Tab-separated table of N, CA and C in Angstrom:
chain	number	residue	atom	x	y	z
A	25	UNK	N	0.887	-1.235	0.133
A	25	UNK	CA	-0.045	-0.055	0.109
A	25	UNK	C	0.919	1.085	-0.117
A	26	UNK	N	0.591	2.576	-0.640
A	26	UNK	CA	1.350	3.583	-0.767
A	26	UNK	C	1.319	4.152	0.582
A	27	UNK	N	1.863	5.310	0.686
A	27	UNK	CA	0.930	5.771	2.382
A	27	UNK	C	-0.061	6.215	2.556
A	28	UNK	N	-0.467	6.268	3.622
A	28	UNK	CA	-1.827	5.934	3.908
A	28	UNK	C	-2.587	7.786	3.695
A	29	UNK	N	-2.006	9.014	3.648
A	29	UNK	CA	-1.981	9.581	3.496
A	29	UNK	C	-2.797	9.910	1.886
A	30	UNK	N	-1.952	9.120	0.966
A	30	UNK	CA	-2.252	9.159	-0.775
A	30	UNK	C	-3.458	8.721	-0.577
A	31	UNK	N	-3.668	7.125	-0.048
A	31	UNK	CA	-4.186	6.518	0.165
A	31	UNK	C	-5.749	6.796	0.189
A	32	UNK	N	-6.002	7.799	1.712
A	32	UNK	CA	-6.880	8.560	1.774
A	32	UNK	C	-7.230	9.717	0.638
A	33	UNK	N	-6.343	10.286	0.357
A	33	UNK	CA	-6.766	11.094	-0.676
A	33	UNK	C	-7.284	10.569	-1.830
A	34	UNK	N	-7.010	9.086	-2.403
A	34	UNK	CA	-7.400	8.843	-3.657
A	34	UNK	C	-8.793	8.429	-3.102
A	35	UNK	N	-8.821	7.910	-1.935
A	35	UNK	CA	-10.565	7.658	-1.288
A	35	UNK	C	-11.549	8.639	-1.543
A	36	UNK	N	-10.831	9.750	-0.956
A	36	UNK	CA	-11.834	11.306	-1.204
A	36	UNK	C	-12.080	11.540	-2.687
A	37	UNK	N	-11.059	11.332	-3.095
A	37	UNK	CA	-11.674	11.685	-4.928
A	37	UNK	C	-12.695	10.455	-5.554
A	38	UNK	N	-12.452	9.099	-4.846
A	38	UNK	CA	-13.426	8.309	-5.709
A	38	UNK	C	-14.924	8.148	-4.906
A	39	UNK	N	-14.843	8.959	-3.741
A	39	UNK	CA	-16.246	9.640	-3.212
A	39	UNK	C	-16.830	10.657	-3.902
A	40	UNK	N	-16.261	11.549	-4.163
A	40	UNK	CA	-16.509	12.989	-4.691
A	40	UNK	C	-16.868	12.816	-6.184
A	41	UNK	N	-15.883	11.716	-6.753
A	41	UNK	CA	-16.633	11.004	-8.162
A	41	UNK	C	-17.683	9.986	-8.086
A	42	UNK	N	-18.566	9.516	-7.156
A	42	UNK	CA	-19.588	8.994	-6.894
A	42	UNK	C	-19.362	7.504	-6.559
A	43	UNK	N	-17.912	7.107	-6.419
A	43	UNK	CA	-17.677	5.940	-6.374
A	43	UNK	C	-17.287	5.690	-4.976
A	44	UNK	N	-18.297	5.561	-3.949
A	44	UNK	CA	-18.667	5.146	-3.062
A	44	UNK	C	-17.617	4.051	-2.353
A	45	UNK	N	-18.384	2.676	-3.323
A	45	UNK	CA	-17.809	1.410	-3.242
A	45	UNK	C	-16.183	1.269	-3.034
A	46	UNK	N	-15.465	2.111	-3.891
A	46	UNK	CA	-14.045	1.839	-3.976
A	46	UNK	C	-13.441	3.109	-3.175
A	47	UNK	N	-14.416	4.185	-2.707
A	47	UNK	CA	-13.953	4.621	-1.579
A	47	UNK	C	-13.879	3.989	-0.441
A	48	UNK	N	-14.994	3.329	0.214
A	48	UNK	CA	-14.765	2.193	1.422
A	48	UNK	C	-13.858	1.098	1.211
A	49	UNK	N	-13.598	0.532	0.401
A	49	UNK	CA	-12.653	-0.412	0.096
A	49	UNK	C	-11.155	0.146	0.554
A	50	UNK	N	-11.010	1.373	-0.123
A	50	UNK	CA	-9.517	2.345	0.011
A	50	UNK	C	-9.531	2.222	1.764
A	51	UNK	N	-10.368	2.945	1.811
A	51	UNK	CA	-10.707	3.217	3.495
A	51	UNK	C	-10.652	2.215	4.357
A	52	UNK	N	-11.359	1.192	4.081
A	52	UNK	CA	-11.151	-0.191	5.113
A	52	UNK	C	-9.784	-0.693	4.721
A	53	UNK	N	-8.880	-0.568	3.640
A	53	UNK	CA	-7.694	-1.085	3.573
A	53	UNK	C	-6.705	-0.626	4.614
A	54	UNK	N	-7.074	1.142	4.703
A	54	UNK	CA	-5.938	1.818	5.755
A	54	UNK	C	-6.584	1.162	6.815
A	55	UNK	N	-7.703	1.303	7.329
A	55	UNK	CA	-7.954	1.003	8.805
A	55	UNK	C	-7.216	-0.505	8.833
A	56	UNK	N	-7.178	-1.301	7.921
A	56	UNK	CA	-6.557	-2.552	8.408
A	56	UNK	C	-5.468	-2.403	8.798
A	57	UNK	N	-4.715	-1.850	7.937
A	57	UNK	CA	-3.172	-1.785	8.436
A	57	UNK	C	-2.954	-0.628	9.770
A	58	UNK	N	-3.378	0.432	9.669
A	58	UNK	CA	-3.705	1.549	10.764
A	58	UNK	C	-5.245	1.853	11.242
A	59	UNK	N	-5.367	0.749	12.342
A	59	UNK	CA	-7.146	0.895	13.013
A	59	UNK	C	-6.812	2.266	13.683
A	60	UNK	N	-5.976	2.702	14.224
A	60	UNK	CA	-6.181	4.126	14.976
A	60	UNK	C	-6.405	5.293	14.008
A	61	UNK	N	-5.836	5.172	12.923
A	61	UNK	CA	-6.107	6.341	11.925
A	61	UNK	C	-7.209	7.203	11.974
A	62	UNK	N	-6.895	8.522	12.477
A	62	UNK	CA	-8.439	9.491	12.960
A	62	UNK	C	-9.034	9.912	11.924
A	63	UNK	N	-8.152	9.895	10.614
A	63	UNK	CA	-8.683	10.429	8.912
A	63	UNK	C	-9.604	9.968	8.682
A	64	UNK	N	-9.014	8.588	8.559
A	64	UNK	CA	-9.391	7.340	7.989
A	64	UNK	C	-10.615	6.935	8.617
A	65	UNK	N	-10.833	7.104	9.998
A	65	UNK	CA	-12.192	6.622	10.823
A	65	UNK	C	-13.062	7.594	10.549
A	66	UNK	N	-12.754	8.937	10.060
A	66	UNK	CA	-13.484	9.607	10.065
A	66	UNK	C	-14.569	9.799	8.742
A	67	UNK	N	-13.347	9.760	8.090
A	67	UNK	CA	-13.826	9.415	6.718
A	67	UNK	C	-14.338	8.104	6.103
A	68	UNK	N	-14.328	7.219	7.263
A	68	UNK	CA	-14.871	5.900	6.835
A	68	UNK	C	-16.640	6.179	7.412
A	69	UNK	N	-16.675	6.993	8.862
A	69	UNK	CA	-18.001	7.434	9.197
A	69	UNK	C	-18.544	7.767	8.025
A	70	UNK	N	-17.916	8.821	7.493
A	70	UNK	CA	-18.679	9.678	6.482
A	70	UNK	C	-19.353	8.818	5.335
A	71	UNK	N	-18.398	8.194	4.986
A	71	UNK	CA	-18.817	7.402	3.916
A	71	UNK	C	-20.488	6.281	4.021
A	72	UNK	N	-20.140	6.220	5.294
A	72	UNK	CA	-21.285	5.620	6.171
A	72	UNK	C	-22.395	6.216	5.731
A	73	UNK	N	-22.233	7.741	6.169
A	73	UNK	CA	-23.508	8.394	5.810
A	73	UNK	C	-24.009	8.423	4.166
A	74	UNK	N	-22.988	8.351	3.321
A	74	UNK	CA	-23.120	8.752	2.160
A	74	UNK	C	-23.957	7.503	1.566
A	75	UNK	N	-23.527	6.102	2.184
A	75	UNK	CA	-24.483	5.114	2.188
A	75	UNK	C	-25.895	5.019	2.729
A	76	UNK	N	-26.252	6.058	3.474
A	76	UNK	CA	-27.344	6.042	3.748
A	76	UNK	C	-27.560	5.123	5.580
A	77	UNK	N	-26.265	4.765	5.985
A	77	UNK	CA	-25.929	3.594	7.039
A	77	UNK	C	-26.203	4.539	8.462
A	78	UNK	N	-26.754	5.563	8.556
A	78	UNK	CA	-26.924	6.755	9.453
A	78	UNK	C	-26.557	5.547	11.115
A	79	UNK	N	-27.122	4.787	11.067
A	79	UNK	CA	-26.750	4.103	12.640
A	79	UNK	C	-25.230	3.792	12.950
A	80	UNK	N	-24.922	3.072	11.808
A	80	UNK	CA	-23.389	2.437	11.984
A	80	UNK	C	-22.487	3.883	11.960
A	81	UNK	N	-22.591	5.148	11.020
A	81	UNK	CA	-21.988	6.183	11.068
A	81	UNK	C	-22.025	6.817	12.512
A	82	UNK	N	-23.177	6.415	12.795
A	82	UNK	CA	-23.336	7.402	14.647
A	82	UNK	C	-22.378	6.541	15.606
A	83	UNK	N	-22.770	5.299	15.374
A	83	UNK	CA	-21.725	4.400	16.499
A	83	UNK	C	-20.244	4.782	16.038
A	84	UNK	N	-19.860	4.506	14.570
A	84	UNK	CA	-18.344	5.035	14.585
A	84	UNK	C	-18.004	6.300	15.164
A	85	UNK	N	-18.987	7.303	14.741
A	85	UNK	CA	-18.322	8.618	15.250
A	85	UNK	C	-18.489	9.069	17.008
A	86	UNK	N	-19.685	8.056	17.222
A	86	UNK	CA	-19.234	8.325	18.677
A	86	UNK	C	-18.140	7.934	19.411
A	87	UNK	N	-17.696	6.746	19.011
A	87	UNK	CA	-16.503	6.262	19.195
A	87	UNK	C	-15.344	7.199	19.180
A	88	UNK	N	-15.341	7.977	17.832
A	88	UNK	CA	-14.158	8.759	17.610
A	88	UNK	C	-14.251	10.001	18.252
A	89	UNK	N	-15.804	10.508	18.610
A	89	UNK	CA	-15.751	11.633	19.495
A	89	UNK	C	-15.327	11.458	20.865
A	90	UNK	N	-15.379	10.298	21.102
A	90	UNK	CA	-14.982	10.001	22.711
A	90	UNK	C	-13.067	10.141	22.819
A	91	UNK	N	-12.702	9.517	21.798
A	91	UNK	CA	-11.730	9.890	21.541
A	91	UNK	C	-10.650	11.053	21.364
A	92	UNK	N	-11.784	12.303	20.658
A	92	UNK	CA	-11.735	13.258	20.032
A	92	UNK	C	-12.767	14.448	20.658
A	93	UNK	N	-13.359	14.573	22.059
A	93	UNK	CA	-14.131	15.201	22.483
A	93	UNK	C	-14.124	16.536	21.534
A	94	UNK	N	-12.870	17.281	21.586
A	94	UNK	CA	-13.463	19.191	21.213
A	94	UNK	C	-12.601	19.254	19.431
A	95	UNK	N	-13.193	17.928	18.808
A	95	UNK	CA	-13.062	17.898	17.294
A	95	UNK	C	-14.046	18.484	16.627
A	96	UNK	N	-14.341	20.059	16.542
A	96	UNK	CA	-15.718	20.379	15.586
A	96	UNK	C	-15.649	19.722	14.082
A	97	UNK	N	-14.749	19.491	13.494
A	97	UNK	CA	-15.252	18.325	12.309
A	97	UNK	C	-15.583	17.561	12.572
A	98	UNK	N	-15.015	16.837	13.606
A	98	UNK	CA	-15.739	15.478	13.578
A	98	UNK	C	-17.350	15.074	14.495
A	99	UNK	N	-17.449	15.915	15.374
A	99	UNK	CA	-18.568	16.673	15.803
A	99	UNK	C	-19.768	16.995	15.182
A	100	UNK	N	-19.095	17.747	13.422
A	100	UNK	CA	-20.018	18.011	12.768
A	100	UNK	C	-20.719	16.867	12.030
A	101	UNK	N	-19.686	16.045	11.500
A	101	UNK	CA	-20.302	14.968	10.873
A	101	UNK	C	-21.385	13.791	11.745
A	102	UNK	N	-21.066	13.984	13.199
A	102	UNK	CA	-22.212	13.181	14.036
A	102	UNK	C	-22.944	13.841	13.914
A	103	UNK	N	-22.913	15.263	14.034
A	103	UNK	CA	-24.213	16.238	13.829
A	103	UNK	C	-25.162	15.550	12.619
A	104	UNK	N	-24.641	16.080	11.580
A	104	UNK	CA	-24.617	15.779	9.955
A	104	UNK	C	-25.464	14.163	10.055
A	105	UNK	N	-24.824	13.184	10.921
A	105	UNK	CA	-25.333	11.435	10.827
A	105	UNK	C	-26.822	11.746	11.370
A	106	UNK	N	-26.647	12.553	12.705
A	106	UNK	CA	-28.192	12.271	13.123
A	106	UNK	C	-29.215	13.177	12.739
A	107	UNK	N	-29.043	14.051	11.734
A	107	UNK	CA	-30.105	14.915	11.310
A	107	UNK	C	-30.132	14.229	9.874
A	108	UNK	N	-29.394	13.578	9.073
A	108	UNK	CA	-29.740	12.720	8.205
A	108	UNK	C	-30.795	11.708	8.593
A	109	UNK	N	-30.152	10.989	9.526
A	109	UNK	CA	-30.719	9.847	10.139
A	109	UNK	C	-32.283	10.051	11.000
A	110	UNK	N	-32.472	11.296	10.688
A	110	UNK	CA	-34.054	11.506	10.984
A	110	UNK	C	-33.980	12.406	12.606
A	111	UNK	N	-32.758	12.530	13.309
A	111	UNK	CA	-32.733	12.840	15.031
A	111	UNK	C	-32.194	14.312	14.797
A	112	UNK	N	-33.300	15.008	14.369
A	112	UNK	CA	-32.543	16.631	14.335
A	112	UNK	C	-32.518	17.035	15.693
A	113	UNK	N	-33.046	16.738	16.803
A	113	UNK	CA	-32.863	17.127	18.094
A	113	UNK	C	-31.209	16.872	18.303
A	114	UNK	N	-30.869	15.597	18.460
A	114	UNK	CA	-29.410	15.214	18.644
A	114	UNK	C	-28.288	16.065	17.666
A	115	UNK	N	-28.788	16.306	16.543
A	115	UNK	CA	-28.254	16.769	15.600
A	115	UNK	C	-28.023	18.154	15.862
A	116	UNK	N	-29.117	19.508	16.418
A	116	UNK	CA	-28.475	20.037	16.919
A	116	UNK	C	-28.055	20.198	18.283
A	117	UNK	N	-27.990	19.343	18.818
A	117	UNK	CA	-27.414	19.417	20.259
A	117	UNK	C	-26.187	19.172	20.080
A	118	UNK	N	-25.505	18.640	18.826
A	118	UNK	CA	-24.014	18.460	18.440
A	118	UNK	C	-23.737	19.604	17.483
A	119	UNK	N	-24.486	20.291	16.942
A	119	UNK	CA	-24.004	21.531	16.299
A	119	UNK	C	-24.054	22.840	17.878
A	120	UNK	N	-24.290	22.721	18.231
A	120	UNK	CA	-24.809	23.569	19.833
A	120	UNK	C	-23.269	23.302	20.239
A	121	UNK	N	-22.493	22.188	20.673
A	121	UNK	CA	-21.652	21.977	21.302
A	121	UNK	C	-20.380	22.581	20.243
A	122	UNK	N	-20.705	22.524	18.943
A	122	UNK	CA	-19.906	23.072	18.326
A	122	UNK	C	-19.271	24.586	18.217
A	123	UNK	N	-20.564	24.996	18.620
A	123	UNK	CA	-20.569	26.361	18.849
A	123	UNK	C	-19.659	26.660	20.348
A	124	UNK	N	-20.002	26.005	21.153
A	124	UNK	CA	-19.003	25.772	22.509
A	124	UNK	C	-17.769	25.989	22.472
A	125	UNK	N	-17.492	25.467	21.043
A	125	UNK	CA	-15.991	24.967	21.214
A	125	UNK	C	-15.658	26.421	19.566
A	126	UNK	N	-16.318	26.484	19.315
A	126	UNK	CA	-15.729	27.444	18.340
A	126	UNK	C	-17.063	28.888	17.937
A	127	UNK	N	-17.192	29.518	19.014
A	127	UNK	CA	-18.374	30.370	18.328
A	127	UNK	C	-18.715	30.987	17.135
A	128	UNK	N	-17.414	30.901	16.501
A	128	UNK	CA	-17.728	31.281	14.973
A	128	UNK	C	-17.411	30.804	13.986
A	129	UNK	N	-18.110	29.596	13.974
A	129	UNK	CA	-18.381	28.460	12.844
A	129	UNK	C	-19.321	28.550	12.130
A	130	UNK	N	-18.733	29.137	11.047
A	130	UNK	CA	-19.977	29.502	10.175
A	130	UNK	C	-20.841	28.462	9.713
A	131	UNK	N	-20.111	27.266	9.397
A	131	UNK	CA	-21.026	26.126	8.928
A	131	UNK	C	-22.002	25.491	9.702
A	132	UNK	N	-21.830	25.517	11.178
A	132	UNK	CA	-22.881	25.242	12.309
A	132	UNK	C	-23.817	26.073	12.255
A	133	UNK	N	-23.453	27.802	12.344
A	133	UNK	CA	-24.356	28.801	12.110
A	133	UNK	C	-25.211	28.270	11.379
A	134	UNK	N	-24.579	28.585	9.963
A	134	UNK	CA	-25.560	28.038	8.859
A	134	UNK	C	-26.436	26.954	8.878
A	135	UNK	N	-25.830	25.627	9.577
A	135	UNK	CA	-26.790	24.650	9.445
A	135	UNK	C	-27.774	24.782	10.789
A	136	UNK	N	-27.653	25.496	11.883
A	136	UNK	CA	-28.590	25.617	12.590
A	136	UNK	C	-29.773	26.523	11.733
A	137	UNK	N	-29.372	27.681	11.256
A	137	UNK	CA	-30.383	28.454	10.649
A	137	UNK	C	-30.858	27.695	9.833
A	138	UNK	N	-30.552	26.864	8.899
A	138	UNK	CA	-31.183	25.970	8.055
A	138	UNK	C	-31.966	25.305	8.477
A	139	UNK	N	-32.243	24.329	9.608
A	139	UNK	CA	-32.927	23.337	10.579
A	139	UNK	C	-33.711	24.033	10.813
A	140	UNK	N	-33.524	24.984	11.638
A	140	UNK	CA	-34.878	25.933	12.167
A	140	UNK	C	-35.633	26.739	11.220
A	141	UNK	N	-35.020	27.038	10.284
A	141	UNK	CA	-36.133	27.677	8.987
A	141	UNK	C	-36.990	26.556	8.769
A	142	UNK	N	-36.211	25.325	8.171
A	142	UNK	CA	-36.993	24.159	8.001
A	142	UNK	C	-38.135	23.731	8.503
A	143	UNK	N	-37.823	23.924	9.865
A	143	UNK	CA	-39.121	23.586	11.345
A	143	UNK	C	-40.121	24.755	11.294
A	144	UNK	N	-39.754	25.907	10.712
A	144	UNK	CA	-40.674	27.387	11.153
A	144	UNK	C	-40.182	28.185	12.041
A	145	UNK	N	-39.165	27.748	12.732
A	145	UNK	CA	-38.457	28.562	13.880
A	145	UNK	C	-37.773	29.510	13.280
A	146	UNK	N	-38.519	30.360	12.875
A	146	UNK	CA	-37.718	31.499	12.127
A	146	UNK	C	-36.982	32.843	12.887
A	147	UNK	N	-37.487	33.181	14.077
A	147	UNK	CA	-37.008	33.888	14.803
A	147	UNK	C	-35.351	33.551	15.007
A	148	UNK	N	-35.194	31.933	15.540
A	148	UNK	CA	-33.780	30.994	15.397
A	148	UNK	C	-33.128	31.511	14.010
A	149	UNK	N	-33.761	30.916	13.369
A	149	UNK	CA	-33.130	30.974	11.781
A	149	UNK	C	-32.550	31.946	11.385
A	150	UNK	N	-33.405	33.021	11.416
A	150	UNK	CA	-32.590	34.670	11.639
A	150	UNK	C	-31.456	34.842	12.446
A	151	UNK	N	-31.854	34.354	13.515
A	151	UNK	CA	-30.606	34.798	14.411
A	151	UNK	C	-29.332	34.183	14.265
A	152	UNK	N	-29.609	32.808	13.922
A	152	UNK	CA	-27.900	32.111	13.690
A	152	UNK	C	-27.376	32.653	11.954
A	153	UNK	N	-28.357	32.667	11.374
A	153	UNK	CA	-28.134	33.223	9.869
A	153	UNK	C	-27.333	34.455	9.849
A	154	UNK	N	-27.734	35.307	10.720
A	154	UNK	CA	-27.376	37.046	10.877
A	154	UNK	C	-26.114	36.890	11.404
A	155	UNK	N	-26.049	36.014	12.840
A	155	UNK	CA	-24.760	35.815	12.923
A	155	UNK	C	-23.845	34.833	11.962
A	156	UNK	N	-24.006	34.000	11.323
A	156	UNK	CA	-23.018	33.468	10.350
A	156	UNK	C	-22.349	34.440	9.325
A	157	UNK	N	-23.439	35.418	8.840
A	157	UNK	CA	-23.539	36.476	8.282
A	157	UNK	C	-21.893	37.492	8.739
A	158	UNK	N	-22.174	37.699	10.364
A	158	UNK	CA	-21.596	38.901	10.409
A	158	UNK	C	-19.925	37.934	10.884
A	159	UNK	N	-19.697	36.794	10.829
A	159	UNK	CA	-18.571	35.894	10.691
A	159	UNK	C	-18.275	36.289	9.392
A	160	UNK	N	-18.664	35.793	8.187
A	160	UNK	CA	-18.243	35.775	7.226
A	160	UNK	C	-19.575	36.121	5.985
A	161	UNK	N	-19.142	37.418	5.823
A	161	UNK	CA	-20.291	38.169	4.821
A	161	UNK	C	-20.681	37.604	3.440
A	162	UNK	N	-19.641	37.254	3.107
A	162	UNK	CA	-19.818	36.700	1.988
A	162	UNK	C	-19.990	34.842	1.586
A	163	UNK	N	-19.960	34.369	2.767
A	163	UNK	CA	-20.643	32.992	2.744
A	163	UNK	C	-22.006	32.841	2.070
A	164	UNK	N	-21.396	31.861	1.270
A	164	UNK	CA	-22.808	31.855	0.256
A	164	UNK	C	-23.824	30.826	0.584
A	165	UNK	N	-23.935	29.891	1.248
A	165	UNK	CA	-25.010	29.542	1.343
A	165	UNK	C	-26.077	29.968	2.772
A	166	UNK	N	-25.194	31.022	3.542
A	166	UNK	CA	-25.568	31.806	4.560
A	166	UNK	C	-26.710	32.856	4.200
A	167	UNK	N	-25.636	33.744	2.924
A	167	UNK	CA	-26.694	34.299	2.024
A	167	UNK	C	-27.849	33.953	1.529
A	168	UNK	N	-27.356	32.921	1.184
A	168	UNK	CA	-28.938	32.223	0.130
A	168	UNK	C	-29.934	32.081	0.808
A	169	UNK	N	-29.256	31.583	2.458
A	169	UNK	CA	-30.708	31.268	3.383
A	169	UNK	C	-31.143	32.703	3.995
A	170	UNK	N	-30.324	33.674	3.869
A	170	UNK	CA	-30.740	35.176	4.414
A	170	UNK	C	-31.516	35.482	3.433
A	171	UNK	N	-31.813	35.659	1.948
A	171	UNK	CA	-32.223	35.908	1.113
A	171	UNK	C	-33.595	35.206	1.026
A	172	UNK	N	-33.480	33.346	1.334
A	172	UNK	CA	-34.818	33.113	1.317
A	172	UNK	C	-35.806	33.153	2.720
A	173	UNK	N	-34.674	33.752	3.858
A	173	UNK	CA	-35.799	34.251	5.031
A	173	UNK	C	-36.408	35.363	4.868
A	174	UNK	N	-35.605	36.526	4.180
A	174	UNK	CA	-36.043	37.445	3.600
A	174	UNK	C	-37.490	37.731	2.897
A	175	UNK	N	-37.680	37.086	1.995
A	175	UNK	CA	-38.564	36.729	0.731
A	175	UNK	C	-39.368	36.236	1.633
A	176	UNK	N	-39.710	35.291	2.312
A	176	UNK	CA	-40.524	34.761	2.709
A	176	UNK	C	-41.470	35.386	3.974
A	177	UNK	N	-40.142	36.265	5.002
A	177	UNK	CA	-41.151	37.005	6.145
A	177	UNK	C	-41.613	38.035	5.265
A	178	UNK	N	-41.117	38.511	4.269
A	178	UNK	CA	-42.022	39.613	3.138
A	178	UNK	C	-43.251	39.342	2.594
A	179	UNK	N	-43.648	37.810	2.613
A	179	UNK	CA	-44.236	37.170	1.963
A	179	UNK	C	-45.497	36.998	2.830
A	180	UNK	N	-45.121	36.787	4.381
A	180	UNK	CA	-45.971	36.918	5.424
A	180	UNK	C	-46.452	37.746	5.691
A	181	UNK	N	-46.054	39.228	5.600
A	181	UNK	CA	-46.199	40.481	5.667
A	181	UNK	C	-47.228	40.812	4.679
A	182	UNK	N	-47.054	40.686	3.235
A	182	UNK	CA	-47.801	41.261	2.317
A	182	UNK	C	-48.709	40.618	1.607
A	183	UNK	N	-49.145	39.094	2.119
A	183	UNK	CA	-49.919	38.729	1.823
A	183	UNK	C	-51.234	38.614	2.193
A	184	UNK	N	-51.160	39.051	3.484
A	184	UNK	CA	-52.136	39.196	4.443
A	184	UNK	C	-53.079	40.580	3.725
A	185	UNK	N	-51.970	41.808	3.563
A	185	UNK	CA	-52.553	43.240	3.452
A	185	UNK	C	-52.903	42.966	2.150
A	186	UNK	N	-52.490	42.177	0.948
A	186	UNK	CA	-52.686	42.260	-0.434
A	186	UNK	C	-54.425	42.008	-0.545
A	187	UNK	N	-54.644	40.833	0.407
A	187	UNK	CA	-56.145	40.600	0.188
A	187	UNK	C	-57.196	41.481	0.851
A	188	UNK	N	-56.934	42.531	1.748
A	188	UNK	CA	-57.575	43.524	1.512
A	188	UNK	C	-57.679	44.792	0.658
A	189	UNK	N	-56.141	45.060	0.153
A	189	UNK	CA	-56.196	46.011	-0.973
A	189	UNK	C	-57.089	45.602	-2.275
A	190	UNK	N	-57.819	46.689	-2.763
A	190	UNK	CA	-58.692	46.489	-4.045
A	190	UNK	C	-57.709	47.254	-5.263
A	191	UNK	N	-57.224	46.261	-6.054
A	191	UNK	CA	-56.295	46.623	-7.236
A	191	UNK	C	-56.900	47.645	-8.125
A	192	UNK	N	-58.401	47.490	-7.730
A	192	UNK	CA	-58.972	48.682	-8.714
A	192	UNK	C	-59.197	49.803	-8.990
A	193	UNK	N	-58.236	50.295	-7.854
A	193	UNK	CA	-58.273	51.733	-7.539
A	193	UNK	C	-57.758	52.743	-8.489
């Protein structure tokens, strides 16, 4: 086997190109030789998310978080596994944990804004989105979400008014 960093890079490229099976084979090979390789363990868990095997991903990520309790990247992947697996409450708690470690984490702020927007908690969504844009004014996803929230709020305020306005004036 080549060096594990090159192999992991190759596995990531395979996953990026949609060949999850090949990426997992390479990652499994790395872990067979180096079972404590943190990056490979983290990436393997991510691959389980991509394969829709959320419980397996969560189990592996909980073990990794046990080894590295203050790693925002790993906690973010764990939050994603919970959210994609249907447990938004746990996902949100892990996203908030990231903010305890890294208050200016734009991705966590934007993820929280998105989740709150999806469930109709507009005040929380706006708060997280605003904070994300304060940290990174050009952040594409936060900017798009902010625009969508603005349009939604405008529609909420204008539609009720329009039903009382006579356009034939």
